[in-house]
Tab-separated table of C-alpha atoms and ligand atoms in Angstrom:
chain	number	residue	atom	x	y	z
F	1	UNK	CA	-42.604	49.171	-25.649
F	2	UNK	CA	-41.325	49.555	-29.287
F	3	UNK	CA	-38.325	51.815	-29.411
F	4	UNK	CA	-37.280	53.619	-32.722
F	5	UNK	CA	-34.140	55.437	-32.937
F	6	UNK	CA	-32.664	58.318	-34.860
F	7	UNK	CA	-29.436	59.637	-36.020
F	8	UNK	CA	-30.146	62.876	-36.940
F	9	UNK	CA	-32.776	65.264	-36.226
F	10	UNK	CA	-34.777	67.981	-38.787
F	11	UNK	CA	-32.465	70.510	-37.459
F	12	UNK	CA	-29.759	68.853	-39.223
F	13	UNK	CA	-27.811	67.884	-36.243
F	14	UNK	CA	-26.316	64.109	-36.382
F	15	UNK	CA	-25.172	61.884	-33.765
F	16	UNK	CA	-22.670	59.258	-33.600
F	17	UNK	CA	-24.912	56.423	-31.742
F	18	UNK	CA	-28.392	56.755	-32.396
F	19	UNK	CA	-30.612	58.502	-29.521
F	20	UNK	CA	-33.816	56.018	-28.734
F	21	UNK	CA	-37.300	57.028	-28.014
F	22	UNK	CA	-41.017	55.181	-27.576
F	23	UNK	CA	-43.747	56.722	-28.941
F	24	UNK	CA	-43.397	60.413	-27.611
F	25	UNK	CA	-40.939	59.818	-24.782
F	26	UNK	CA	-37.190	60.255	-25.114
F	27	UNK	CA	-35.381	57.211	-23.861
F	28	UNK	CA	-32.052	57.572	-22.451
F	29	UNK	CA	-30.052	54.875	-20.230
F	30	UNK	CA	-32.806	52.797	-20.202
F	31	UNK	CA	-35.469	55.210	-18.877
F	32	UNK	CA	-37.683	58.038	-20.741
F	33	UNK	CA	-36.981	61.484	-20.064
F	34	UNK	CA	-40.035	61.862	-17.901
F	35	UNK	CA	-39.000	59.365	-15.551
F	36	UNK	CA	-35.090	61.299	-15.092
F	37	UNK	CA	-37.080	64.460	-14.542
F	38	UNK	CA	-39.482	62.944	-12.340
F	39	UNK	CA	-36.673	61.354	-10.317
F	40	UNK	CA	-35.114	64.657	-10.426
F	41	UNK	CA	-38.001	66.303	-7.998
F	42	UNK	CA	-38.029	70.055	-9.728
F	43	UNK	CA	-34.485	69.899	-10.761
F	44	UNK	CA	-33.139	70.343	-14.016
F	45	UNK	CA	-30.436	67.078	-14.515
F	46	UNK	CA	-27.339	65.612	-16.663
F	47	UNK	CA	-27.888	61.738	-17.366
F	48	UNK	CA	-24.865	60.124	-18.266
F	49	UNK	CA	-25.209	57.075	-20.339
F	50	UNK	CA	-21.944	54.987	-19.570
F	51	UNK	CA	-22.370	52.612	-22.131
F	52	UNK	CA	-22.152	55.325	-24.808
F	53	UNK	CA	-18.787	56.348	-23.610
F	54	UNK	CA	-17.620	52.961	-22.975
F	55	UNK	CA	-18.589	52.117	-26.839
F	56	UNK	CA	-16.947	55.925	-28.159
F	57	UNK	CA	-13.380	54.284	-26.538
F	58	UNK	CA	-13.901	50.915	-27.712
F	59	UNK	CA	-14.886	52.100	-31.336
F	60	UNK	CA	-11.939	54.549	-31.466
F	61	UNK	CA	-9.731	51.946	-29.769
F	62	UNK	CA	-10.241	48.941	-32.912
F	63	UNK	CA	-9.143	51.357	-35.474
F	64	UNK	CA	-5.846	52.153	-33.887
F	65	UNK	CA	-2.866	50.309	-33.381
F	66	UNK	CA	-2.604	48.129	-30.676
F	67	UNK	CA	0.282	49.688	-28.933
F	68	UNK	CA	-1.609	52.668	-28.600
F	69	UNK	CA	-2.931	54.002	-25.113
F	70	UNK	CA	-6.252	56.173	-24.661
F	71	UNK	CA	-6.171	58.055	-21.398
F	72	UNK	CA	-9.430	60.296	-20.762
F	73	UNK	CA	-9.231	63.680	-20.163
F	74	UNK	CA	-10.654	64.429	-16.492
F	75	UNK	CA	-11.693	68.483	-16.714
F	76	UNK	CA	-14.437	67.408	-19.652
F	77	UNK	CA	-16.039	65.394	-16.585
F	78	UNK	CA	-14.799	64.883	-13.350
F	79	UNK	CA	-17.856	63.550	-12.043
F	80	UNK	CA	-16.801	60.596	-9.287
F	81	UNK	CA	-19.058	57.630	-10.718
F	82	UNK	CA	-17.906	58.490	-14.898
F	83	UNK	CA	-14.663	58.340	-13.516
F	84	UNK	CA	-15.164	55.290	-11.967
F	85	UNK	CA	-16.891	53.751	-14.946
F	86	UNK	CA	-14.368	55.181	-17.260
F	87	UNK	CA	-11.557	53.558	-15.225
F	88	UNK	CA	-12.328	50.219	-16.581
F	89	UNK	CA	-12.093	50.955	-20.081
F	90	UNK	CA	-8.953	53.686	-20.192
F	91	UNK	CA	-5.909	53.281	-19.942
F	92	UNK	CA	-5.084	56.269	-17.937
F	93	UNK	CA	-5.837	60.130	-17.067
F	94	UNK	CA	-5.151	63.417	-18.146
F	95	UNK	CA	-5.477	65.657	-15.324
F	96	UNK	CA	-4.492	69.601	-14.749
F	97	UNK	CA	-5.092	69.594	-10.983
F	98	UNK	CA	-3.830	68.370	-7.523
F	99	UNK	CA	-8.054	68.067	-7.384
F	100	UNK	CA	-8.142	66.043	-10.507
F	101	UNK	CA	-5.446	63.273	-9.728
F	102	UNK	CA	-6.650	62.773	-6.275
F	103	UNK	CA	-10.930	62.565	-7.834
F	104	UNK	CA	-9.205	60.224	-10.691
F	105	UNK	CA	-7.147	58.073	-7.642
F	106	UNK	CA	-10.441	57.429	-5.909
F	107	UNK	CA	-11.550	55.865	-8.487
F	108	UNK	CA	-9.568	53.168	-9.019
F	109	UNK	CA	-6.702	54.911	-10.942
F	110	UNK	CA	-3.232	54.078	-10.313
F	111	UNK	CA	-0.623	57.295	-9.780
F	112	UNK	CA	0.939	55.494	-12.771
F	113	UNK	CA	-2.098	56.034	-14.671
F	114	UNK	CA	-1.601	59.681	-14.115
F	115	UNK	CA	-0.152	62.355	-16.438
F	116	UNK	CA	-0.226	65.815	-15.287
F	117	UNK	CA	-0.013	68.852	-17.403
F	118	UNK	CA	-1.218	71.935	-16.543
F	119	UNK	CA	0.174	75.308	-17.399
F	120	UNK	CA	0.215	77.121	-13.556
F	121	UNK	CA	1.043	74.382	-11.384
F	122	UNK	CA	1.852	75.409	-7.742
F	123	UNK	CA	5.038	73.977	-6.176
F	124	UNK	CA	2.598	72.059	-3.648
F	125	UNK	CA	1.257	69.990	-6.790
F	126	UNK	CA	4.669	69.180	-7.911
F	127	UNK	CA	5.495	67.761	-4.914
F	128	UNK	CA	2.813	65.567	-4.363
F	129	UNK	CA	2.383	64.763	-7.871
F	130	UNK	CA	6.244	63.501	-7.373
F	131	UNK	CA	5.915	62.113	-4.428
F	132	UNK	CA	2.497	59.826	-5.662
F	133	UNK	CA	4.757	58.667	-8.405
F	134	UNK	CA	2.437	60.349	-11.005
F	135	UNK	CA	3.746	61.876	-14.687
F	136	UNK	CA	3.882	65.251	-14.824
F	137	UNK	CA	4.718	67.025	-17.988
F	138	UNK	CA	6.900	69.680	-17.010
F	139	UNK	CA	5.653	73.396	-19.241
F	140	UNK	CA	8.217	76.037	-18.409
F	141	UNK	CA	12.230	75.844	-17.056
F	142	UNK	CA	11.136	77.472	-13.409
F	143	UNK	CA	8.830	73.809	-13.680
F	144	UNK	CA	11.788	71.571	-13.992
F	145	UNK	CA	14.134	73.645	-11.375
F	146	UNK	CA	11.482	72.985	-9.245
F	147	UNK	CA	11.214	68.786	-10.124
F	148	UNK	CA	14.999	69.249	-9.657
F	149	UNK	CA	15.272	70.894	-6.190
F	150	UNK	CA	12.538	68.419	-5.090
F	151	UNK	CA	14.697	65.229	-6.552
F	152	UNK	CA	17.595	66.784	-4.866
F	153	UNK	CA	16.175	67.322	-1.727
F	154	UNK	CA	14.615	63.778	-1.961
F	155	UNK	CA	17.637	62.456	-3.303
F	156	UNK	CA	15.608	60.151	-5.719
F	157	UNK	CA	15.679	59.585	-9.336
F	158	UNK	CA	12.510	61.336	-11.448
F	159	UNK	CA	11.429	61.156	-15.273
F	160	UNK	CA	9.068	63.776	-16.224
F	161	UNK	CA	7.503	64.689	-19.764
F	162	UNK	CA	8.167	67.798	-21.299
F	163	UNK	CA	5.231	69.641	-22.742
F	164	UNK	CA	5.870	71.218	-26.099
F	165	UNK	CA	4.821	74.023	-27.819
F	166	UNK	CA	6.154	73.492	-31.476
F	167	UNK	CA	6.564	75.638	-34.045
F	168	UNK	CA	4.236	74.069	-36.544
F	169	UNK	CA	0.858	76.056	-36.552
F	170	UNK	CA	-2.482	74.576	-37.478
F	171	UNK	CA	-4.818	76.820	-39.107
F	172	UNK	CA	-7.653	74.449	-39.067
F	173	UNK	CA	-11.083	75.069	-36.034
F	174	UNK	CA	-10.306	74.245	-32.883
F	175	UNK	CA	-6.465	73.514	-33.336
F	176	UNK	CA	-5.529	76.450	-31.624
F	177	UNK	CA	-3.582	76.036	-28.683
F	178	UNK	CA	-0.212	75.394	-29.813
F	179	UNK	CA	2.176	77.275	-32.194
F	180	UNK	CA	2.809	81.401	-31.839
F	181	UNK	CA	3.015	82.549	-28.080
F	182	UNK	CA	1.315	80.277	-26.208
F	183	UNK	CA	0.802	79.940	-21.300
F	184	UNK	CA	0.956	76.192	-22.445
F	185	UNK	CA	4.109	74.191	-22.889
F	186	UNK	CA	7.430	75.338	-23.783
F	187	UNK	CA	8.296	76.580	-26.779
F	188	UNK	CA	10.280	74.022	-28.778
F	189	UNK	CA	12.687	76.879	-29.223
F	190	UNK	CA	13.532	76.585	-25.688
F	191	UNK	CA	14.076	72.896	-25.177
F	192	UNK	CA	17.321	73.009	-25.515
F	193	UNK	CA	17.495	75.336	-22.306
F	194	UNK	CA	15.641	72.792	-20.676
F	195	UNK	CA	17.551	69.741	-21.849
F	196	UNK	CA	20.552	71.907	-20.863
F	197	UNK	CA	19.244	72.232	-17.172
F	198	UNK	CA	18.153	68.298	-17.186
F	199	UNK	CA	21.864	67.038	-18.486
F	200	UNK	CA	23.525	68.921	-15.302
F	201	UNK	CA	20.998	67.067	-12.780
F	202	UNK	CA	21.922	63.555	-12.418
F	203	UNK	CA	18.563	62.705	-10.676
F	204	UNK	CA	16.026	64.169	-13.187
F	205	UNK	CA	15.479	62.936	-16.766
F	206	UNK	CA	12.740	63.694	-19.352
F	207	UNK	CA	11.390	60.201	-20.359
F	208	UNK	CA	8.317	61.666	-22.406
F	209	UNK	CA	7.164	64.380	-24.843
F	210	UNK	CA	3.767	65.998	-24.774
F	211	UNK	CA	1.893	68.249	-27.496
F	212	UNK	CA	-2.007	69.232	-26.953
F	213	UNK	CA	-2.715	71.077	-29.832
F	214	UNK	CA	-6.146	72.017	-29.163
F	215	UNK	CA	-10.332	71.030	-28.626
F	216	UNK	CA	-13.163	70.487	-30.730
F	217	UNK	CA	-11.850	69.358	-34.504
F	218	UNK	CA	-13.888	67.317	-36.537
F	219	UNK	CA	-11.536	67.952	-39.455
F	220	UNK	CA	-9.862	64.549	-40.331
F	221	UNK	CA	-6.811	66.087	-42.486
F	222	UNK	CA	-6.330	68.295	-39.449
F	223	UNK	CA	-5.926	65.783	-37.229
F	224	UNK	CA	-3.801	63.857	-38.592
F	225	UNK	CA	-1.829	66.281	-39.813
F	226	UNK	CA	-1.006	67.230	-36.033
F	227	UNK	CA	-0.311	63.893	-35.137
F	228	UNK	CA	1.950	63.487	-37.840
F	229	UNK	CA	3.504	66.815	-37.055
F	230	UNK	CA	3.986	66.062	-33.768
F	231	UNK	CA	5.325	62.848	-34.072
F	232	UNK	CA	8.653	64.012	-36.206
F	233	UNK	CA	8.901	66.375	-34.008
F	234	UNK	CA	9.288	64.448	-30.781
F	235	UNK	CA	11.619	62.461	-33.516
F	236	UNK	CA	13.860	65.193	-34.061
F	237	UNK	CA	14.188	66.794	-30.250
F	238	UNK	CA	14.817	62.484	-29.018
F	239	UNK	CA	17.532	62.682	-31.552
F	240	UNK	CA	18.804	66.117	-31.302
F	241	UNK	CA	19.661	65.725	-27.447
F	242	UNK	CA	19.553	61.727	-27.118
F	243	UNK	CA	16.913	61.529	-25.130
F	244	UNK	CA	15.715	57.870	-24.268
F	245	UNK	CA	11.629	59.126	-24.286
F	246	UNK	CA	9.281	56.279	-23.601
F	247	UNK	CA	6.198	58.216	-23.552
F	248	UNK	CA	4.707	60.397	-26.523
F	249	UNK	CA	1.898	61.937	-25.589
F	250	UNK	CA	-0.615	63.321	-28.650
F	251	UNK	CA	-3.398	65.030	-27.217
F	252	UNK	CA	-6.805	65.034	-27.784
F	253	UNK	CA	-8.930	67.364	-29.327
F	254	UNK	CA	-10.817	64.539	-31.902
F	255	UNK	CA	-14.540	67.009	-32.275
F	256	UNK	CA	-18.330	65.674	-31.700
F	257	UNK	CA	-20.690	66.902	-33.726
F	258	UNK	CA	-22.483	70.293	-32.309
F	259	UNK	CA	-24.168	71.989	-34.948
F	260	UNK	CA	-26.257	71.401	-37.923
F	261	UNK	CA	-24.351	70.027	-40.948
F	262	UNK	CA	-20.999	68.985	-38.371
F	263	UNK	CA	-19.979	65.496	-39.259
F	264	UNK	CA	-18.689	63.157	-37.051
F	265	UNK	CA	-14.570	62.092	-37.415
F	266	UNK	CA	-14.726	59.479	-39.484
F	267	UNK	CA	-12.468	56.895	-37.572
F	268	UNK	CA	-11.800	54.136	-40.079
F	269	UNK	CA	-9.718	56.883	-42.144
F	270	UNK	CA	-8.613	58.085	-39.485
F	271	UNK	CA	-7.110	55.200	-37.962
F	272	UNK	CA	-5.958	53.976	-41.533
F	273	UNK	CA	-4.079	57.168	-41.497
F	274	UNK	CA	-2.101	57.248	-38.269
F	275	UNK	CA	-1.337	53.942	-39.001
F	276	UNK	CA	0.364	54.767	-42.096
F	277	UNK	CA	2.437	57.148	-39.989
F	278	UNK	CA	3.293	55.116	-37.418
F	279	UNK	CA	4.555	52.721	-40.231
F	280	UNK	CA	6.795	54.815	-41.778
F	281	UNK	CA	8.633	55.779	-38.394
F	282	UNK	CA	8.254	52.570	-36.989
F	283	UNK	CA	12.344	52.291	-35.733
F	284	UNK	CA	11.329	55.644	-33.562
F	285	UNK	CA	7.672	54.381	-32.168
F	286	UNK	CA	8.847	50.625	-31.876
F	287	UNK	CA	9.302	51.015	-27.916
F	288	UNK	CA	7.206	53.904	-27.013
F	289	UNK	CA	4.103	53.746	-25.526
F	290	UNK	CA	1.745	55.903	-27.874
F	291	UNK	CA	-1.147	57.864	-25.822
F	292	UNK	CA	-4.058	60.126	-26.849
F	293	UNK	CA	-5.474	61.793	-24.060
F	294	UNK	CA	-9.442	62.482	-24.997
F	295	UNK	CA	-12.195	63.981	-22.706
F	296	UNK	CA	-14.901	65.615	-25.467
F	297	UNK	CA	-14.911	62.488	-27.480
F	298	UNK	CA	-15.708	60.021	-24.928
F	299	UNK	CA	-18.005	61.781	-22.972
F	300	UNK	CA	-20.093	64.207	-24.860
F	301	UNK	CA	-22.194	62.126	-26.397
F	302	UNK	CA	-22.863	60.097	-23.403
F	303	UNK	CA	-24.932	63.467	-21.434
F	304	UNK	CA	-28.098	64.860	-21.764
F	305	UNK	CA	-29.113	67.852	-20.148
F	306	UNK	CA	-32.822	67.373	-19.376
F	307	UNK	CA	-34.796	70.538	-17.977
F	308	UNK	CA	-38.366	72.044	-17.701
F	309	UNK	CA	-40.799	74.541	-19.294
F	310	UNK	CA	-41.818	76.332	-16.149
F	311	UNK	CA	-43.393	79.499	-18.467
F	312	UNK	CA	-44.112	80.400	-22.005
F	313	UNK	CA	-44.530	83.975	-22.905
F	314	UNK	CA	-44.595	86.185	-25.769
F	315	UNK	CA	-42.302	89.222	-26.024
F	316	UNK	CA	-43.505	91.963	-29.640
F	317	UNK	CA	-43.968	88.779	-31.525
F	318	UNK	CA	-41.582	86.522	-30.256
F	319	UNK	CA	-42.061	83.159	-28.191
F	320	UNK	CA	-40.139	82.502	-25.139
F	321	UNK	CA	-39.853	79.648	-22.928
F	322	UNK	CA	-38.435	79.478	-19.853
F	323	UNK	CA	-37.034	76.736	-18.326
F	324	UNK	CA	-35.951	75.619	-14.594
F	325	UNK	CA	-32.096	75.268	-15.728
F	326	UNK	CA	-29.807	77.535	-17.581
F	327	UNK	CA	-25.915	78.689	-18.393
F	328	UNK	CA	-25.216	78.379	-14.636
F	329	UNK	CA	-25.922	74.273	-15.320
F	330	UNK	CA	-24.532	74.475	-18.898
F	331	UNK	CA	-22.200	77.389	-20.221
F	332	UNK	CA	-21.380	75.866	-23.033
F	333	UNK	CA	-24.565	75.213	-24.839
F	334	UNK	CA	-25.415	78.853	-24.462
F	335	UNK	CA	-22.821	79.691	-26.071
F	336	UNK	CA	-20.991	81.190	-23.431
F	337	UNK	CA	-17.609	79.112	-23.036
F	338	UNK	CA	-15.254	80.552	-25.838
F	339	UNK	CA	-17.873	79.937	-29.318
F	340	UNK	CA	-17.433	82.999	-31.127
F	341	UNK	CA	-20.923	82.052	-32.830
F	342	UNK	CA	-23.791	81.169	-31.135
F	343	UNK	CA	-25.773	78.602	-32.238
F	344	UNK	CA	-27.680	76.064	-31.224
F	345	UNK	CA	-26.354	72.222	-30.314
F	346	UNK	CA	-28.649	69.016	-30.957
F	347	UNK	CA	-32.050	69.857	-28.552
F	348	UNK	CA	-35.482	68.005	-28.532
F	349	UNK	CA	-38.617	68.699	-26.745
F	350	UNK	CA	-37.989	65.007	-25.068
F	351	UNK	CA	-42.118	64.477	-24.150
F	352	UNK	CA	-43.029	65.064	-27.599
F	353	UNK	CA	-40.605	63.179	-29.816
F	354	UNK	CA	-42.980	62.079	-32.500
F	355	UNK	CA	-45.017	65.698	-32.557
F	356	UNK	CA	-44.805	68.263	-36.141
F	357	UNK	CA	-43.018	71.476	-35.438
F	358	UNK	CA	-44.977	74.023	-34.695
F	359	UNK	CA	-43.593	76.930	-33.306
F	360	UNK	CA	-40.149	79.178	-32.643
F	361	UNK	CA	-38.917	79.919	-29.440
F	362	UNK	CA	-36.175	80.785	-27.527
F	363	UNK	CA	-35.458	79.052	-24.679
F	364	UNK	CA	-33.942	81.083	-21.677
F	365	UNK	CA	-33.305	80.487	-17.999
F	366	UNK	CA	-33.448	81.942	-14.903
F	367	UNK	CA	-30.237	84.137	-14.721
F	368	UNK	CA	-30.639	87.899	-15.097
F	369	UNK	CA	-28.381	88.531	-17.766
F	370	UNK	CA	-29.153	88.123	-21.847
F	371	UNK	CA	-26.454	85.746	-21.593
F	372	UNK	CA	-28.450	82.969	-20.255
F	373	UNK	CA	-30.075	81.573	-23.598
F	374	UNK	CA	-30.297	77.747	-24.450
F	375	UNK	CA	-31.717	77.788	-27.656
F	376	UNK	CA	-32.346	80.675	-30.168
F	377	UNK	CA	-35.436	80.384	-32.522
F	378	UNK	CA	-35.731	76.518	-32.380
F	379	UNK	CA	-38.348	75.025	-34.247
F	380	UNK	CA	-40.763	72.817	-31.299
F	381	UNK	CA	-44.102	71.259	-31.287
F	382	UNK	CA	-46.543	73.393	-29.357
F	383	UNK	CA	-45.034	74.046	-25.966
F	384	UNK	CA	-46.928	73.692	-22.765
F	385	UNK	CA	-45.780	74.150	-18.827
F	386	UNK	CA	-44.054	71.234	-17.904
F	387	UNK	CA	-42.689	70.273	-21.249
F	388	UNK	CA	-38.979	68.563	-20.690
F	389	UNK	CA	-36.073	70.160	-23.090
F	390	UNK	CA	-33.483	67.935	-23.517
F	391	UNK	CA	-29.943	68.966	-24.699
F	392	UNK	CA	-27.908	66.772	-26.549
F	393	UNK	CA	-24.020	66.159	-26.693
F	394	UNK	CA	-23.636	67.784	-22.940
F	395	UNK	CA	-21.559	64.951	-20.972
F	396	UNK	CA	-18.314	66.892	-21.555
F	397	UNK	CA	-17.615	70.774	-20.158
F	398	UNK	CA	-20.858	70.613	-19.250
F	399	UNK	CA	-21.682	71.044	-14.720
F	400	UNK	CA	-18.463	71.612	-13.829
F	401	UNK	CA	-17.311	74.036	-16.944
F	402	UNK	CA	-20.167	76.419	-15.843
F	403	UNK	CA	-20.823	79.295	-13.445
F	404	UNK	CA	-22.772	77.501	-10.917
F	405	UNK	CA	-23.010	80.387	-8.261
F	406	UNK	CA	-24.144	82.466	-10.399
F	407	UNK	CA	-27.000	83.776	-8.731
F	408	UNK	CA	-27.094	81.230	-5.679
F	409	UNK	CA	-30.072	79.152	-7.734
F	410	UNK	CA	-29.606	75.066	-7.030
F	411	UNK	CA	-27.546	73.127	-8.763
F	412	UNK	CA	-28.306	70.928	-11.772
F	413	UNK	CA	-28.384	66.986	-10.683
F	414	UNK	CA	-26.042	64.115	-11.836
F	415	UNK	CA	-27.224	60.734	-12.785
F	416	UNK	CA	-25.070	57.949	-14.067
F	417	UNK	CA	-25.690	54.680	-15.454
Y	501	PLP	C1	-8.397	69.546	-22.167
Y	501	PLP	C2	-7.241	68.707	-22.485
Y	501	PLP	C3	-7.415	67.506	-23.199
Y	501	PLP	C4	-8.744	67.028	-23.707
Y	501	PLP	O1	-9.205	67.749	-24.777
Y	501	PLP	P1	-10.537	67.302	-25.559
Y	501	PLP	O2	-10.705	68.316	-26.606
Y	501	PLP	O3	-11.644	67.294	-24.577
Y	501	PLP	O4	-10.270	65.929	-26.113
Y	501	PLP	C5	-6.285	66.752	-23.436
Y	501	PLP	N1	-5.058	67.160	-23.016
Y	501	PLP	C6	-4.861	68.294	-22.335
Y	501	PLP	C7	-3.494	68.671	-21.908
Y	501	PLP	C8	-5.937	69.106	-22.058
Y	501	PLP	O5	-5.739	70.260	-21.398
């Protein structure tokens, strides 16, 4: 079997690791496409290739400092066997759930691994958090009364993190959830309030700061410009109110590439640049522990979504296909999870990878609402019943970001490798 790869397909969509195929057969994680679908038994299924996640850390991880920690982001995919996978390669999690800490604690992690932020926690998932011995970062003052009362009441000494939202605004795509009024965080405005309320508790301390500035940016200036923002201003709270901090906590939000023309992060200039920054404040950073907390980036690129044609019709001049899978599997790639344009990600008819264009069709599942569209107008190779559609850059927000109930049909099926 000769295998030929590519990085980017007619439709102008690019990968970061190249996607494999043999003659007309998609090959992912070592089988073809056929094979996952025949495995599958009717189903439409994600396959999860760990090995391209495990190589998206360790190529991030040589271009940054060494003091820096990567913790992965467990809502992007909470599935049992990534996390598993993922726990040998990450440092820690980022989880907004009592679910998520106790899915990322059966697999291996350590509550120490932990760091909780989420911006409605119930009083129950304080408590346990606490109790586990897991980081929370604390978003509002009613947060920290509560870690208080429960330190009190426990008479035992706690350090939480304190997640910010700062006053510096990025204007750049998919920075968008801090700066102005914001559920998440508190406003740096406020921390002094906060600080106030931590000073008069002799069993609670804040021992880290916390900004996620938002999802999705493939803009390198961006990005660094938020971590450089952030950074002076955990500088400037620490010294404001003293605060011995020994966790700064950066976010995620580094971008995969979606859409025609989107270019991957490049991560040499990247890491040259937060370097530079870490340089110049390098008295502040010296004995911090430095973490970026990434779910898109790790796993999005390791999933395919692979489903089947199951009918081909025409509608006043326009092909459809329809396919055994749909938004109830995968929200996001019909557009349906927050895009304010809808267009299509990286998709391949995976049984006819070496096959001439030859058609346009829309590709549409079984829900009944015009909602439920995977691809609009793609160019494909002549379509026929059975045909396998496989949709690239779906490991993160993909099962478990989507409306699965919708319309009782089955659920999609997981592999991992
Ligand atoms: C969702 C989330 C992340 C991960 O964001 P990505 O864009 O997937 O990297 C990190 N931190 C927090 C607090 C989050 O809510």
């Amino acid at each position: 079997m000769t295998l030929q790869t590519k990085t980017e397909l007619v439709s102008g969509h690019c990968f970061q690791q190249p996607i494999c195929f043999s003659g007309q057969q998609l090959m992912w994680a070592g089988e073809s496409a056929q094979d996952w679908m025949a495995r599958s038994e009717g189903s439409a299924c994600y396959v999860y290739d760990m090995a391209v996640a495990r190589r998206q850390v360790e190529q991030l991880r040589s271009q940054l400092p060494d003091s820096f920690d990567i913790f992965y982001a467990v809502k992007a995919n909470p599935n049992p066997e990534v996390l598993s996978a993922l726990e040998a390669v990450v440092d820690g999690v980022d989880v907004a759930s009592i679910g998520e800490l106790e899915r990322a604690m059966a697999a291996g992690f350590s509550a120490d691994q932990v760091s909780f932020a989420g911006p409605a926690k119930l009083v129950d998932e304080i408590e346990r958090t606490l109790a586990l011995g897991g980081h929370l970062s604390v978003e509002s003052l009613i947060e920290m009364q509560r870690v208080i009362s429960w330190a009190n009441h426990n008479q035992q000494q706690v350090a939480v993190g304190v997640r910010l939202n700062p006053q510096f605004q990025l204007k750049a795509s998919g920075m968008h959830m801090g700066g102005g009024a914001q559920p998440f965080g508190i406003d740096e405005e406020q921390f002094a309030d906060l600080v106030a309320l931590v000073k008069a508790s002799p069993l609670v301390s804040i021992s880290g700061l916390h900004i996620y500035a938002g999802s999705q940016c493939l803009q390198l200036d961006a990005l660094v410009e938020q971590f450089r923002q952030s950074l002076l201003c955990f500088k400037r709270l620490s010294e404001e109110h003293q605060l011995t901090v020994t966790k700064l906590n950066f976010g995620g939000g580094i971008g995969v590439p979606y859409f025609p023309n989107n270019k991957p992060v490049d991560l040499v200039e990247y890491g040259q640049a937060i370097r530079s920054i870490v340089n110049e404040h390098q008295a502040f950073v010296v004995d911090k522990s430095i973490i970026l907390e990434l779910g898109r980036y790790i796993m999005a690129e390791a999933g395919v979504y692979l489903c089947q044609v199951t009918d081909v019709k025409s509608s006043r001049g326009q092909l459809f296909a329809m396919v055994n899978g749909g938004m109830h599997h995968h929200l996001a790639n019909s557009g349906n999870l927050g895009q304010l344009l809808k267009k299509n990600y990286p998709i391949v008819v995976a049984n006819k990878m070496a096959s001439e264009a030859a058609e346009r069709v829309t590709i549409c599942g079984p829900l009944c609402t015009p909602l439920d569209v995977l691809a609009r107008q793609l160019e494909v190779p002549k379509l026929d019943l059975g045909d396998i559609i496989a949709i690239f850059q779906s490991g993160a927000y993909g099962l478990t970001a989507s409306p699965n109930q919708f319309l009782s049909h089955n659920s999609a099926l997981e592999w991992v490798v």
